[in-house]
PDB file of C-alpha atoms in Angstrom:
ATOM      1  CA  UNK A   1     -52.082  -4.323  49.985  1.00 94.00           C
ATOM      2  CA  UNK A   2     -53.910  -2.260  47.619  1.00 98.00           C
ATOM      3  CA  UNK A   3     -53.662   0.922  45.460  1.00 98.00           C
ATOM      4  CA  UNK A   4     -57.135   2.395  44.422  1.00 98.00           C
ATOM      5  CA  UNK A   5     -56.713   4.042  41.300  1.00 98.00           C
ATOM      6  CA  UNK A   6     -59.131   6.892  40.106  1.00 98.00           C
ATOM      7  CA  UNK A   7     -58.958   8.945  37.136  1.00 98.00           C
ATOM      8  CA  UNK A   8     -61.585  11.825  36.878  1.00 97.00           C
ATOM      9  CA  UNK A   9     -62.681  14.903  34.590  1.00 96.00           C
ATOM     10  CA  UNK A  10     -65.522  17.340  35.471  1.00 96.00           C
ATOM     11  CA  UNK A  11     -66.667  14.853  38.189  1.00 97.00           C
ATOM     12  CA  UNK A  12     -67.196  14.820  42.183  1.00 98.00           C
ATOM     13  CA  UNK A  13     -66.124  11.948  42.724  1.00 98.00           C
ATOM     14  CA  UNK A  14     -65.935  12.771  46.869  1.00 98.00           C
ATOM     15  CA  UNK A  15     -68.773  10.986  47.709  1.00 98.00           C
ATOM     16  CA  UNK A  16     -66.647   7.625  45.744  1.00 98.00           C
ATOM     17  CA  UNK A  17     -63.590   8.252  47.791  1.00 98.00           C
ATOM     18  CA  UNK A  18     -65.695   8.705  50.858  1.00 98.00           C
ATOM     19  CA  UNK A  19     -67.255   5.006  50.400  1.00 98.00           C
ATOM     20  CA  UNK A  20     -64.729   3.237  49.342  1.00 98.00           C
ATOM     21  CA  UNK A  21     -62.433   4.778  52.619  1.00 98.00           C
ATOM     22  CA  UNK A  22     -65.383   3.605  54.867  1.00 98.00           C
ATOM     23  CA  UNK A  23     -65.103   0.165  53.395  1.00 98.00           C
ATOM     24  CA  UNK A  24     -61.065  -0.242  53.638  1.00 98.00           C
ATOM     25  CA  UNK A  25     -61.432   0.972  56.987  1.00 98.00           C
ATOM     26  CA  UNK A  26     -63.786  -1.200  57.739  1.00 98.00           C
ATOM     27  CA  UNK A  27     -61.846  -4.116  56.765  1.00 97.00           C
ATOM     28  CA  UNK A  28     -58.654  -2.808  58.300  1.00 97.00           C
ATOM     29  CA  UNK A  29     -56.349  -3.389  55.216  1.00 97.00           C
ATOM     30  CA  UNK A  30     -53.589  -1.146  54.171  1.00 98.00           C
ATOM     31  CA  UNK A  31     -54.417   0.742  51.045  1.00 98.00           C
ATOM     32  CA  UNK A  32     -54.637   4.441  49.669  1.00 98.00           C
ATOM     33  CA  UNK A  33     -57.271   5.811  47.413  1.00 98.00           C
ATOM     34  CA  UNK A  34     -54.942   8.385  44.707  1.00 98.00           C
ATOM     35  CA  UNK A  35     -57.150  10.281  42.404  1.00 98.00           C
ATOM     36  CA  UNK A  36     -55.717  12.085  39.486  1.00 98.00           C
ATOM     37  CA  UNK A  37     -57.643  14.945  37.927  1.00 98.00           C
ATOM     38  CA  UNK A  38     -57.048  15.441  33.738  1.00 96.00           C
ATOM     39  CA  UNK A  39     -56.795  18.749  33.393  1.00 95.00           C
ATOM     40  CA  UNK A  40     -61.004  19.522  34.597  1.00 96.00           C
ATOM     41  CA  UNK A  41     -62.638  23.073  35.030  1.00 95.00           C
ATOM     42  CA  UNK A  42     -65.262  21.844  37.182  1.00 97.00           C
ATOM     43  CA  UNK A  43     -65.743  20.520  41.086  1.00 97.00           C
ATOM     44  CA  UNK A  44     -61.945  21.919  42.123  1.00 97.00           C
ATOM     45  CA  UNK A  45     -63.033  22.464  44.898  1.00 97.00           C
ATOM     46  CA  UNK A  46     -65.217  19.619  46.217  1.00 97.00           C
ATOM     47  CA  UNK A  47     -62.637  17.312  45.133  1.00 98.00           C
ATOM     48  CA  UNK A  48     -59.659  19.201  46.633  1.00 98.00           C
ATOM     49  CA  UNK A  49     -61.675  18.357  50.278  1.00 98.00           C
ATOM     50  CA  UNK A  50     -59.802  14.552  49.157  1.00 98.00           C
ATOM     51  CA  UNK A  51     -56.679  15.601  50.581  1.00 98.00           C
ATOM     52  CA  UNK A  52     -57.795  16.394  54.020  1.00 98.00           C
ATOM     53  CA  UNK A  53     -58.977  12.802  54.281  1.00 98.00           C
ATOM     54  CA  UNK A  54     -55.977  10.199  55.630  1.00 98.00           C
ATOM     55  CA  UNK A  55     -55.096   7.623  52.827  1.00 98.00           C
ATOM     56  CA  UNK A  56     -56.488   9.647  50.018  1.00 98.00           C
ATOM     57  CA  UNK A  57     -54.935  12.491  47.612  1.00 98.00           C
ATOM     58  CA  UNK A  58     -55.922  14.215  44.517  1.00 98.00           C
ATOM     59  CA  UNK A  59     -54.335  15.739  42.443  1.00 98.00           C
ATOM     60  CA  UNK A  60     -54.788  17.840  39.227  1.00 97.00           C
ATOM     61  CA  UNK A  61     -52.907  17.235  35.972  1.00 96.00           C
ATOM     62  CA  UNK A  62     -52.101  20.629  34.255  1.00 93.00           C
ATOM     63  CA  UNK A  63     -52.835  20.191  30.666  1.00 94.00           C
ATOM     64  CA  UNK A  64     -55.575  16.512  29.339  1.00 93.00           C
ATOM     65  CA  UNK A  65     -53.968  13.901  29.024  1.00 94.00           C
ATOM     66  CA  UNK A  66     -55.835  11.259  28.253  1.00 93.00           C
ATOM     67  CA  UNK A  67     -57.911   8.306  30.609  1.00 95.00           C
ATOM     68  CA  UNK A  68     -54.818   5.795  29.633  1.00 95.00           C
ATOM     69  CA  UNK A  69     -52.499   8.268  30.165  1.00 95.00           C
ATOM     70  CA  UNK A  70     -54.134   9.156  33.417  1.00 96.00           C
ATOM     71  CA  UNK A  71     -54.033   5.766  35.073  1.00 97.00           C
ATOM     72  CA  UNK A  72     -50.414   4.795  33.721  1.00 97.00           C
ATOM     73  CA  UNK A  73     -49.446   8.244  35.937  1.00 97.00           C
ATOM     74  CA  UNK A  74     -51.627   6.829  39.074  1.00 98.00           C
ATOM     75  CA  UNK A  75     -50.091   3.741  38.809  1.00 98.00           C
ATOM     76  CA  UNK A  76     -46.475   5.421  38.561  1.00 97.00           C
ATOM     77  CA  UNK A  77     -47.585   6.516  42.202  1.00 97.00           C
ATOM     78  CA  UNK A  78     -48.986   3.124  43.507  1.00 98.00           C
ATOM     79  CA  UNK A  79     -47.137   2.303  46.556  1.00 98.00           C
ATOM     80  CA  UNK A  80     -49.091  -1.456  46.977  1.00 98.00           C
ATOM     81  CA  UNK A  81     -48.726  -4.638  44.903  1.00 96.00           C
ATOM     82  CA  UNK A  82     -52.435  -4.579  43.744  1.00 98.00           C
ATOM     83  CA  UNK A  83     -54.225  -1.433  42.508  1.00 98.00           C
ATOM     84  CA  UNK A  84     -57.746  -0.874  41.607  1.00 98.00           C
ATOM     85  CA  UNK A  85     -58.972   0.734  38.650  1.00 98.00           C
ATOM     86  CA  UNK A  86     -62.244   3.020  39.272  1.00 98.00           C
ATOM     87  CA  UNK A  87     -64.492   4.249  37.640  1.00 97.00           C
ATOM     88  CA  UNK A  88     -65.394   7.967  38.713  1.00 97.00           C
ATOM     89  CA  UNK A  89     -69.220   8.090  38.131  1.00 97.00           C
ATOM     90  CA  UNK A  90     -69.673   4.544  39.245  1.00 98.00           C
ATOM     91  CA  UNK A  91     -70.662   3.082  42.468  1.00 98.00           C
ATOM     92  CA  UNK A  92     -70.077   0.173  44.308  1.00 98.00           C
ATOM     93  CA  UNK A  93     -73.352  -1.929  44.487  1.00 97.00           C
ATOM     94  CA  UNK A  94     -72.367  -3.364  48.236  1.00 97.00           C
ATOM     95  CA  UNK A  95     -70.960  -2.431  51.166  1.00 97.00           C
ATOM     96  CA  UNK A  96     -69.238  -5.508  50.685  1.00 98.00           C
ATOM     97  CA  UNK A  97     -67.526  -4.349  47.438  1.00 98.00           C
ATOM     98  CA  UNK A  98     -64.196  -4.408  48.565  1.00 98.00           C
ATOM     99  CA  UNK A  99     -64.365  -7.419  51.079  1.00 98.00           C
ATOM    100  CA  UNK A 100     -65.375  -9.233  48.069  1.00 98.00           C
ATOM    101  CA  UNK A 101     -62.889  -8.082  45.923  1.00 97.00           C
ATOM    102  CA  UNK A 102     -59.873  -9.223  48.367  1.00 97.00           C
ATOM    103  CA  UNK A 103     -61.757 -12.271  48.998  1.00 97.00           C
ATOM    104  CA  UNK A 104     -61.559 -13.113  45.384  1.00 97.00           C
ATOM    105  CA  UNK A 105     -57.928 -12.734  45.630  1.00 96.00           C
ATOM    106  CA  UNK A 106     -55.667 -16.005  45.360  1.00 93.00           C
ATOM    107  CA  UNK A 107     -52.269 -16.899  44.188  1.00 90.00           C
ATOM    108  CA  UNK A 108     -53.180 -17.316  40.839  1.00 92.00           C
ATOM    109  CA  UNK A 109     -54.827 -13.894  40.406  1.00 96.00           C
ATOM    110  CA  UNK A 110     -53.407 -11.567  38.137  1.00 97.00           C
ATOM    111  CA  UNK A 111     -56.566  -9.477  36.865  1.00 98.00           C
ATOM    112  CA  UNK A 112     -59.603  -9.327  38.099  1.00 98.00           C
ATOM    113  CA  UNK A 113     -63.053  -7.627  36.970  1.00 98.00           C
ATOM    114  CA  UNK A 114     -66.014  -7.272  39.100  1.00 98.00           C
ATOM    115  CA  UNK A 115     -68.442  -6.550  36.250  1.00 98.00           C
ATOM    116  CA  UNK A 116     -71.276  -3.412  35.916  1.00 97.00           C
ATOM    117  CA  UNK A 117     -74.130  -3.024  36.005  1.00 97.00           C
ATOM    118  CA  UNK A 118     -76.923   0.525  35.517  1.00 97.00           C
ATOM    119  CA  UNK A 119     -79.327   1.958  37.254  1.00 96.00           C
ATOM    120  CA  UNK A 120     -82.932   0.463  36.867  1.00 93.00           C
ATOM    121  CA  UNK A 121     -84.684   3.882  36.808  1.00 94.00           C
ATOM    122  CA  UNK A 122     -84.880   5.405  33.121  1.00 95.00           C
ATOM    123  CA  UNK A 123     -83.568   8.129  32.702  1.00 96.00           C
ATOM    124  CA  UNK A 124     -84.976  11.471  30.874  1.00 96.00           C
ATOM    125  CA  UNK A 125     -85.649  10.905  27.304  1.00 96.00           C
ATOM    126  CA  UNK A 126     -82.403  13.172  25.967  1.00 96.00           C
ATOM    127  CA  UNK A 127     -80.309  10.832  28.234  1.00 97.00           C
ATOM    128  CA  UNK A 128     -81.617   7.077  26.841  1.00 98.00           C
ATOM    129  CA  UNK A 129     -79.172   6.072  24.252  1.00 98.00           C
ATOM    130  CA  UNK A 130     -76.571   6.057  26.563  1.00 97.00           C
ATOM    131  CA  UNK A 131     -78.345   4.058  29.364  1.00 97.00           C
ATOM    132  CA  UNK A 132     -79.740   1.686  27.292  1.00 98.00           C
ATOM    133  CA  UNK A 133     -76.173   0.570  25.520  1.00 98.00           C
ATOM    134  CA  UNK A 134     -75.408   0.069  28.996  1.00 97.00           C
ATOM    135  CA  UNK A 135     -78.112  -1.945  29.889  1.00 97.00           C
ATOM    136  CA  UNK A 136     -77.858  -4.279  26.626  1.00 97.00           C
ATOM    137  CA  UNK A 137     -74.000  -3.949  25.862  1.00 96.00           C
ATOM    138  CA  UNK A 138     -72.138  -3.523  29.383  1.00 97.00           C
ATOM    139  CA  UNK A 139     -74.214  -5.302  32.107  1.00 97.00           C
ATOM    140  CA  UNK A 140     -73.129  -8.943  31.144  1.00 96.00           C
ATOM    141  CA  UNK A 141     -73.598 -11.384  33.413  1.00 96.00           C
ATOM    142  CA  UNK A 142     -70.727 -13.512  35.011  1.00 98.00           C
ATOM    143  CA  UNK A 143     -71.435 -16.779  32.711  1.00 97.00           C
ATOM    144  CA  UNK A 144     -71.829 -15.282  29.520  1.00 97.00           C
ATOM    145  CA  UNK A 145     -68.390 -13.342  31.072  1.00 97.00           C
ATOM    146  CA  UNK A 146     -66.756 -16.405  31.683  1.00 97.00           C
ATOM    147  CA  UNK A 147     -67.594 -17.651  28.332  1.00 96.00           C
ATOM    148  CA  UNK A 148     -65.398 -14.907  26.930  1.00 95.00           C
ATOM    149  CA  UNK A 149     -62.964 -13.403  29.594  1.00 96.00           C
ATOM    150  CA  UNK A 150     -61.187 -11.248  27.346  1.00 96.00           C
ATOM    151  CA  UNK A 151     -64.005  -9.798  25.368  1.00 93.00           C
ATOM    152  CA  UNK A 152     -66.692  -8.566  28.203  1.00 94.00           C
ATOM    153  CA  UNK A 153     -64.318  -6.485  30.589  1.00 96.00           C
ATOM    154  CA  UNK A 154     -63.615  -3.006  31.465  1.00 96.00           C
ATOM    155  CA  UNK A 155     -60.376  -1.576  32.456  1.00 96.00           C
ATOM    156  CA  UNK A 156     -62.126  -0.259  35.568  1.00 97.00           C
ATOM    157  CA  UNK A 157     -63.784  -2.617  38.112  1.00 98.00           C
ATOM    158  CA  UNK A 158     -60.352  -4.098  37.159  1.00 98.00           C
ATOM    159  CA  UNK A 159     -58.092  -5.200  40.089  1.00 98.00           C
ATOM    160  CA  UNK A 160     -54.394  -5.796  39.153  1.00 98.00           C
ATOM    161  CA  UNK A 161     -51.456  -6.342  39.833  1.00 97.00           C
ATOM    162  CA  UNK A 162     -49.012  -3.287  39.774  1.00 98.00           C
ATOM    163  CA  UNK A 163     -46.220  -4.531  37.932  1.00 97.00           C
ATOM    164  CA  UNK A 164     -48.771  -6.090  35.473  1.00 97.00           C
ATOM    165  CA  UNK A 165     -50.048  -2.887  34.681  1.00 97.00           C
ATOM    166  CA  UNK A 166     -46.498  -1.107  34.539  1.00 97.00           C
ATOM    167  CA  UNK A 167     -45.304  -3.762  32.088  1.00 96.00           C
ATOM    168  CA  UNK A 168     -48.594  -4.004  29.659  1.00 95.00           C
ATOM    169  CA  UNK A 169     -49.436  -0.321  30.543  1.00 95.00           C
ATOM    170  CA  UNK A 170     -52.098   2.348  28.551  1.00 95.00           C
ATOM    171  CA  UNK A 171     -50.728   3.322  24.916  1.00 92.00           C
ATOM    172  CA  UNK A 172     -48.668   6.678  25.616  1.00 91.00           C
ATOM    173  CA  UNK A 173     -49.919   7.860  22.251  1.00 86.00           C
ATOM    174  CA  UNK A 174     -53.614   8.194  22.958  1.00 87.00           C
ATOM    175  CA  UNK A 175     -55.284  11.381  24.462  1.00 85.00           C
ATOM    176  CA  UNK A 176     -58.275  11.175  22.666  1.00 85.00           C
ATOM    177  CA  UNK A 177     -61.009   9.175  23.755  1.00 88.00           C
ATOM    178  CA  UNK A 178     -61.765   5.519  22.978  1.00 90.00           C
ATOM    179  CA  UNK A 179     -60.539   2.217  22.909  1.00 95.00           C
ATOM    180  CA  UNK A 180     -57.122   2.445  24.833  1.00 94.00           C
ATOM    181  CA  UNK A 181     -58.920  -0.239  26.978  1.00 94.00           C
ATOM    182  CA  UNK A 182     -59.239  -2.270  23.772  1.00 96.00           C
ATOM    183  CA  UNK A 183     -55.517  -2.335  22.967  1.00 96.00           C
ATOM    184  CA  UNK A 184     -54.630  -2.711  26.945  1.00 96.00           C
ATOM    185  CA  UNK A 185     -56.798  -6.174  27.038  1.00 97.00           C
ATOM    186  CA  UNK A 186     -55.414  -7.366  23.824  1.00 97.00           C
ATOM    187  CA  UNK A 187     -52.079  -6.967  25.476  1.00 97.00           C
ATOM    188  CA  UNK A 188     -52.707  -9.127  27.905  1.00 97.00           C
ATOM    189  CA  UNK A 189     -55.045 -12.163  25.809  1.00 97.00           C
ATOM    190  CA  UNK A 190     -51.365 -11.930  23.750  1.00 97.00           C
ATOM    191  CA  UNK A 191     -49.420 -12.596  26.559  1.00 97.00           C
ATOM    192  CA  UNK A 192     -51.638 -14.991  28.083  1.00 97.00           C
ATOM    193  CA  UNK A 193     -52.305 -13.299  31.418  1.00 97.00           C
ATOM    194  CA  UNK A 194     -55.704 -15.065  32.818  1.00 97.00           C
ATOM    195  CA  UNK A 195     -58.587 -12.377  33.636  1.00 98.00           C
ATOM    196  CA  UNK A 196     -60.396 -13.748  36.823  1.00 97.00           C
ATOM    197  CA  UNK A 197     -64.471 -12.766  36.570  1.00 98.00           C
ATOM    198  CA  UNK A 198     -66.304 -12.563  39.813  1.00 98.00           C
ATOM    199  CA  UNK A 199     -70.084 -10.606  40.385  1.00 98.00           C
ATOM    200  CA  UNK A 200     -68.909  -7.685  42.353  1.00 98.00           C
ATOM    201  CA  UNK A 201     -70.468  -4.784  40.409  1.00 98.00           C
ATOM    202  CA  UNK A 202     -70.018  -1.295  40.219  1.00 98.00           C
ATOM    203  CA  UNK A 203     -73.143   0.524  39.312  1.00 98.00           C
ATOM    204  CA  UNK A 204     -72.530   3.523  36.466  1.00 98.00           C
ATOM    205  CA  UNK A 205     -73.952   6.544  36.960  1.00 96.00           C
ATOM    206  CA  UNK A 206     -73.494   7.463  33.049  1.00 92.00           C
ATOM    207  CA  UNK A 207     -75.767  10.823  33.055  1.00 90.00           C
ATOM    208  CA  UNK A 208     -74.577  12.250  29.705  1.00 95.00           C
ATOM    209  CA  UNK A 209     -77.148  12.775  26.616  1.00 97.00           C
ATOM    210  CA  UNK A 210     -77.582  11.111  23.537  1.00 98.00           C
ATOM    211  CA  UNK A 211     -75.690  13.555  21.348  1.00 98.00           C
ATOM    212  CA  UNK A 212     -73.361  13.816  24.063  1.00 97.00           C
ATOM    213  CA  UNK A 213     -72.834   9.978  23.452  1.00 98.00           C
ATOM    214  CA  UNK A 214     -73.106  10.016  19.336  1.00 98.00           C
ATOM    215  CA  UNK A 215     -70.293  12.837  19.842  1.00 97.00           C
ATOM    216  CA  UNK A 216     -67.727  10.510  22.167  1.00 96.00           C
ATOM    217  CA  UNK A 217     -68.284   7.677  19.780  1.00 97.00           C
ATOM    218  CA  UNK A 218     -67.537   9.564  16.485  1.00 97.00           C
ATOM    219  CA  UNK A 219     -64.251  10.982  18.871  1.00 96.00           C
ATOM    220  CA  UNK A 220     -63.734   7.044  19.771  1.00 96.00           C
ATOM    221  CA  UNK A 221     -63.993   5.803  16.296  1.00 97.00           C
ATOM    222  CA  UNK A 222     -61.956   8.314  14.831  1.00 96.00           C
ATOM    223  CA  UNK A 223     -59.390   6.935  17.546  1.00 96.00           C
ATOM    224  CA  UNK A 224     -60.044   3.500  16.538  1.00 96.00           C
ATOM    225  CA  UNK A 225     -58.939   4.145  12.894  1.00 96.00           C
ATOM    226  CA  UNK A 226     -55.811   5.407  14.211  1.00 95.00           C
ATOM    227  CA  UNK A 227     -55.044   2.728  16.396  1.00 95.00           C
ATOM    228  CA  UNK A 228     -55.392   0.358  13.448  1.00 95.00           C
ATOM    229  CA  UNK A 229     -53.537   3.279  10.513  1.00 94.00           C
ATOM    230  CA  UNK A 230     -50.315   2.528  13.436  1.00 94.00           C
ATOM    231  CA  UNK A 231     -50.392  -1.202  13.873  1.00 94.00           C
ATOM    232  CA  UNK A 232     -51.735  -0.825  17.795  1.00 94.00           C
ATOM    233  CA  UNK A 233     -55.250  -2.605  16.546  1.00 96.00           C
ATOM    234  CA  UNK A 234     -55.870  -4.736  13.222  1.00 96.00           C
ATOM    235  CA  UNK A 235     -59.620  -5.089  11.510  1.00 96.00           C
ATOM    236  CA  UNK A 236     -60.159  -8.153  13.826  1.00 96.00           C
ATOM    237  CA  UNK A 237     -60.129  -6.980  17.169  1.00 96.00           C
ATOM    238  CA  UNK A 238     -63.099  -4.942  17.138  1.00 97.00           C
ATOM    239  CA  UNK A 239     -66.790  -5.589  16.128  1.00 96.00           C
ATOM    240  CA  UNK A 240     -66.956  -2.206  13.748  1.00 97.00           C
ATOM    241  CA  UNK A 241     -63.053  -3.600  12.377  1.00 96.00           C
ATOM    242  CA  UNK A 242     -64.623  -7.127  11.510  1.00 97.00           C
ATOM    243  CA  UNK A 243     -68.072  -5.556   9.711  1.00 97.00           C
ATOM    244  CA  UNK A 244     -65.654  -2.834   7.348  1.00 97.00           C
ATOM    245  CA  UNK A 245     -63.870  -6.260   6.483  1.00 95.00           C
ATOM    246  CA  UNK A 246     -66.300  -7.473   5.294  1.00 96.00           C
ATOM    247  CA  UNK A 247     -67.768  -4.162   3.231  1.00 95.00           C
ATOM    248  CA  UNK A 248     -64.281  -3.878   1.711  1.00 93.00           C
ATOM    249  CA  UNK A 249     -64.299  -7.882   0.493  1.00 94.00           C
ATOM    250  CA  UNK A 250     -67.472  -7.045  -1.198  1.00 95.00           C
ATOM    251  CA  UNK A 251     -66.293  -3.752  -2.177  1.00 94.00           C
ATOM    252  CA  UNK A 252     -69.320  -1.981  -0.430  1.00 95.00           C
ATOM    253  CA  UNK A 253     -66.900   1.200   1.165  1.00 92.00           C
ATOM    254  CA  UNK A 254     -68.347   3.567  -1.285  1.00 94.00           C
ATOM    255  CA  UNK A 255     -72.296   2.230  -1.058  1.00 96.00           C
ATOM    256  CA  UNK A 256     -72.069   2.359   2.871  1.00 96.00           C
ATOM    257  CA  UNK A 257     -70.548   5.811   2.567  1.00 96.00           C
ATOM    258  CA  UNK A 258     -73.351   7.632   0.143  1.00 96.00           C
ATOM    259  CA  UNK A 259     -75.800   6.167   2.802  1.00 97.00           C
ATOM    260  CA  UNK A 260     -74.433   7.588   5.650  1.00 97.00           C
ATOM    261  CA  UNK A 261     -74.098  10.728   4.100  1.00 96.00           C
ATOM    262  CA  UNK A 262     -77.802  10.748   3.163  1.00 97.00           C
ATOM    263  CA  UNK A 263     -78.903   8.921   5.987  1.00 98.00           C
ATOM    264  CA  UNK A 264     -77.051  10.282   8.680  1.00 97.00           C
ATOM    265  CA  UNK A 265     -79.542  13.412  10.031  1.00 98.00           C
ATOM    266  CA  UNK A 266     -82.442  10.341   9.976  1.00 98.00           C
ATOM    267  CA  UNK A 267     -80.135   7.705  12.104  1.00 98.00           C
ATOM    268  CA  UNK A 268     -79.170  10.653  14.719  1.00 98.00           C
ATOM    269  CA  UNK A 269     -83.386  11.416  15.307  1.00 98.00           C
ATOM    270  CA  UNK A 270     -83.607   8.256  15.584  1.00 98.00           C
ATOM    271  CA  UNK A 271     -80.559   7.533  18.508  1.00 98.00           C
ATOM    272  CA  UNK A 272     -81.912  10.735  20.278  1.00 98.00           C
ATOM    273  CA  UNK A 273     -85.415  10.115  20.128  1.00 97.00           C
ATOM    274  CA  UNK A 274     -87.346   8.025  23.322  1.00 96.00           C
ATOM    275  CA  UNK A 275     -86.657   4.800  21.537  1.00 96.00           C
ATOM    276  CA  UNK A 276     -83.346   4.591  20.217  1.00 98.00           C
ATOM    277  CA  UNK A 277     -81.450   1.510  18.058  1.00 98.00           C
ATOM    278  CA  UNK A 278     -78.635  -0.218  19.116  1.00 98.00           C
ATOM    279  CA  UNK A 279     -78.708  -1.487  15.765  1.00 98.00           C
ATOM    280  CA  UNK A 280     -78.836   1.881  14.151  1.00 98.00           C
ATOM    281  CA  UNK A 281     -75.918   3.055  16.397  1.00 98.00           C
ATOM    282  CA  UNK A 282     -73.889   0.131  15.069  1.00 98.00           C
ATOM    283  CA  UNK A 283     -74.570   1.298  11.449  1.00 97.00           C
ATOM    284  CA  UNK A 284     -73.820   4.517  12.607  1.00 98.00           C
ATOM    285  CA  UNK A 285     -70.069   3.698  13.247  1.00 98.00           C
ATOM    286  CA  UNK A 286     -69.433   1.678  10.753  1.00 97.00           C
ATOM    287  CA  UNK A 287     -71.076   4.659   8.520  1.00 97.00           C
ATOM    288  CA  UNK A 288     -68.513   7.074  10.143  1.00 97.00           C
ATOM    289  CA  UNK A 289     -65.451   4.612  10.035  1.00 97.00           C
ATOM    290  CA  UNK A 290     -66.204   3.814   6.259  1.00 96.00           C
ATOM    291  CA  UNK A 291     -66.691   7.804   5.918  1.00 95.00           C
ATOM    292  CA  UNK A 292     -62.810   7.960   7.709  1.00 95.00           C
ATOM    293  CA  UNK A 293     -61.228   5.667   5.450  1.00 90.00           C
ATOM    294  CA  UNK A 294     -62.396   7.248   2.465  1.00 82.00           C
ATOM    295  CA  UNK A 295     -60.570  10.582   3.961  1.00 57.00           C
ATOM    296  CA  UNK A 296     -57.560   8.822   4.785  1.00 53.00           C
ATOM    297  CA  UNK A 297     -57.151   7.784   0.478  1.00 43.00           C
ATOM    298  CA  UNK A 298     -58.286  11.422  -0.817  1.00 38.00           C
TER     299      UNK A 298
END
């Protein structure tokens, strides 16, 4: 019936595994939970306690891989037609998250996404950025969803089929992180394979700080502009693609450059400070990915 795929790094994600078991249980399906570790240094040992529960396994990868990389391996080891991409610091909402899930399930369904959501609570000032692009950028509700399938989904909360995921799987050629989600959906709005949206959240439990988060999305940028240098992505399919369009029609590259070199130190105070811009953290990549491309021509 169903595979329940979880890729981790430097996470317990026990307490996950844990639920999610008392919920299959509960429903009496047949399943297994498979947890694959990338390469981590941290919670060995809490997360080793996974393989002394019956369904469940972990196991740890011996050199990073990758998060596509990660889940293309777990589903290599899915024994069931369906699998479940997780999340490993997310939550499910319910205790009905996976009776919903399978309820959701018809004929028809190829992919499905449950949708996210984040916790209500603020969180410390040196952790906002990241909590509030989650609020404003992640936690879409089902219509505005289902007025764009393919643009507001995740590839976790994402329910699958297996042989879906083994034909259209993660690009092999990205360890880095960033957008191998991006290039997965895009795969599948090519081939015309419907994504079903339902409201069946997972709550994230995103903890890291702001520079922690200005860090990961100069790494995921940087893999963006690869992704695009080798054909995987063009301008078009992402919002920071689309804006250095249109800088390079109006041949702004080298304006936008000079003022994110100047500007740069004052956009960061502002991303870590107690009231951080979205706005200033979209300038921010398209500062960096404009900074990239001049590197790229030197």
């Amino acid at each position: 019936m169903l595979s329940i795929l979880i890729p981790t790094y430097n996470y317990n994600v026990y307490p996950l595994v844990t639920e999610l078991k008392s919920q299959a249980d509960a429903l009496g399906i047949a399943y297994e939970i498979l947890v694959q570790d990338d390469a981590s240094k941290t919670f060995l040992q809490e997360n080793s306690e996974i393989n002394l529960l019956q369904h469940c396994s972990y196991t740890l990868n011996h050199e990073n891989l990758g998060r596509g990389n990660n889940i293309n391996l777990l589903n290599n080891r899915a024994q069931f037609n369906y699998v479940l991409i997780m999340e490993a610091d997310a939550f499910p909402e319910k205790k009905t998250y996976l009776q919903g899930l399978i309820a959701a399930i018809d004929k028809k369904t190829q992919v499905l996404f449950g949708g996210v959501t984040y916790p209500n609570q603020k969180p410390e000032k040196d952790k906002l950025l990241r909590w509030k692009y989650g609020n404003e950028r992640e936690s879409i509700s089902l219509s505005e969803r289902l007025k764009n399938p393919y643009h507001f989904v995740f590839t976790w909360n994402l329910l699958l089929k297996k042989e879906l995921l083994s034909n259209y799987h993660f690009p092999y050629n990205v360890k880095d992180y960033g957008y191998e989600d991006v290039v997965f959906i895009k795969q599948l709005k090519n081939n015309n394979i419907p994504i079903q949206h339902i409201e069946n959240r997972l709550v994230h439990f995103n903890t890291e700080t702001s520079l922690t988060f200005i860090e990961k999305t100069e790494k995921a940028v940087t893999t963006l502009n690869q992704l695009i240098i080798s054909n995987k992505l063009d301008l078009k399919d992402t919002k920071i693609g689309k804006a250095y369009r249109f800088v390079q029609f109006w041949q702004l590259d080298s304006v936008i450059r000079f003022l994110f070199k100047k500007l740069s130190k004052q956009m960061i105070a502002n991303l870590t400070s107690s009231n951080p811009s979205l706005i200033i953290l979209d300038l921010y990549k398209l500062g960096y990915f404009c900074l990239l491309n001049q590197k790229q021509h030197v």
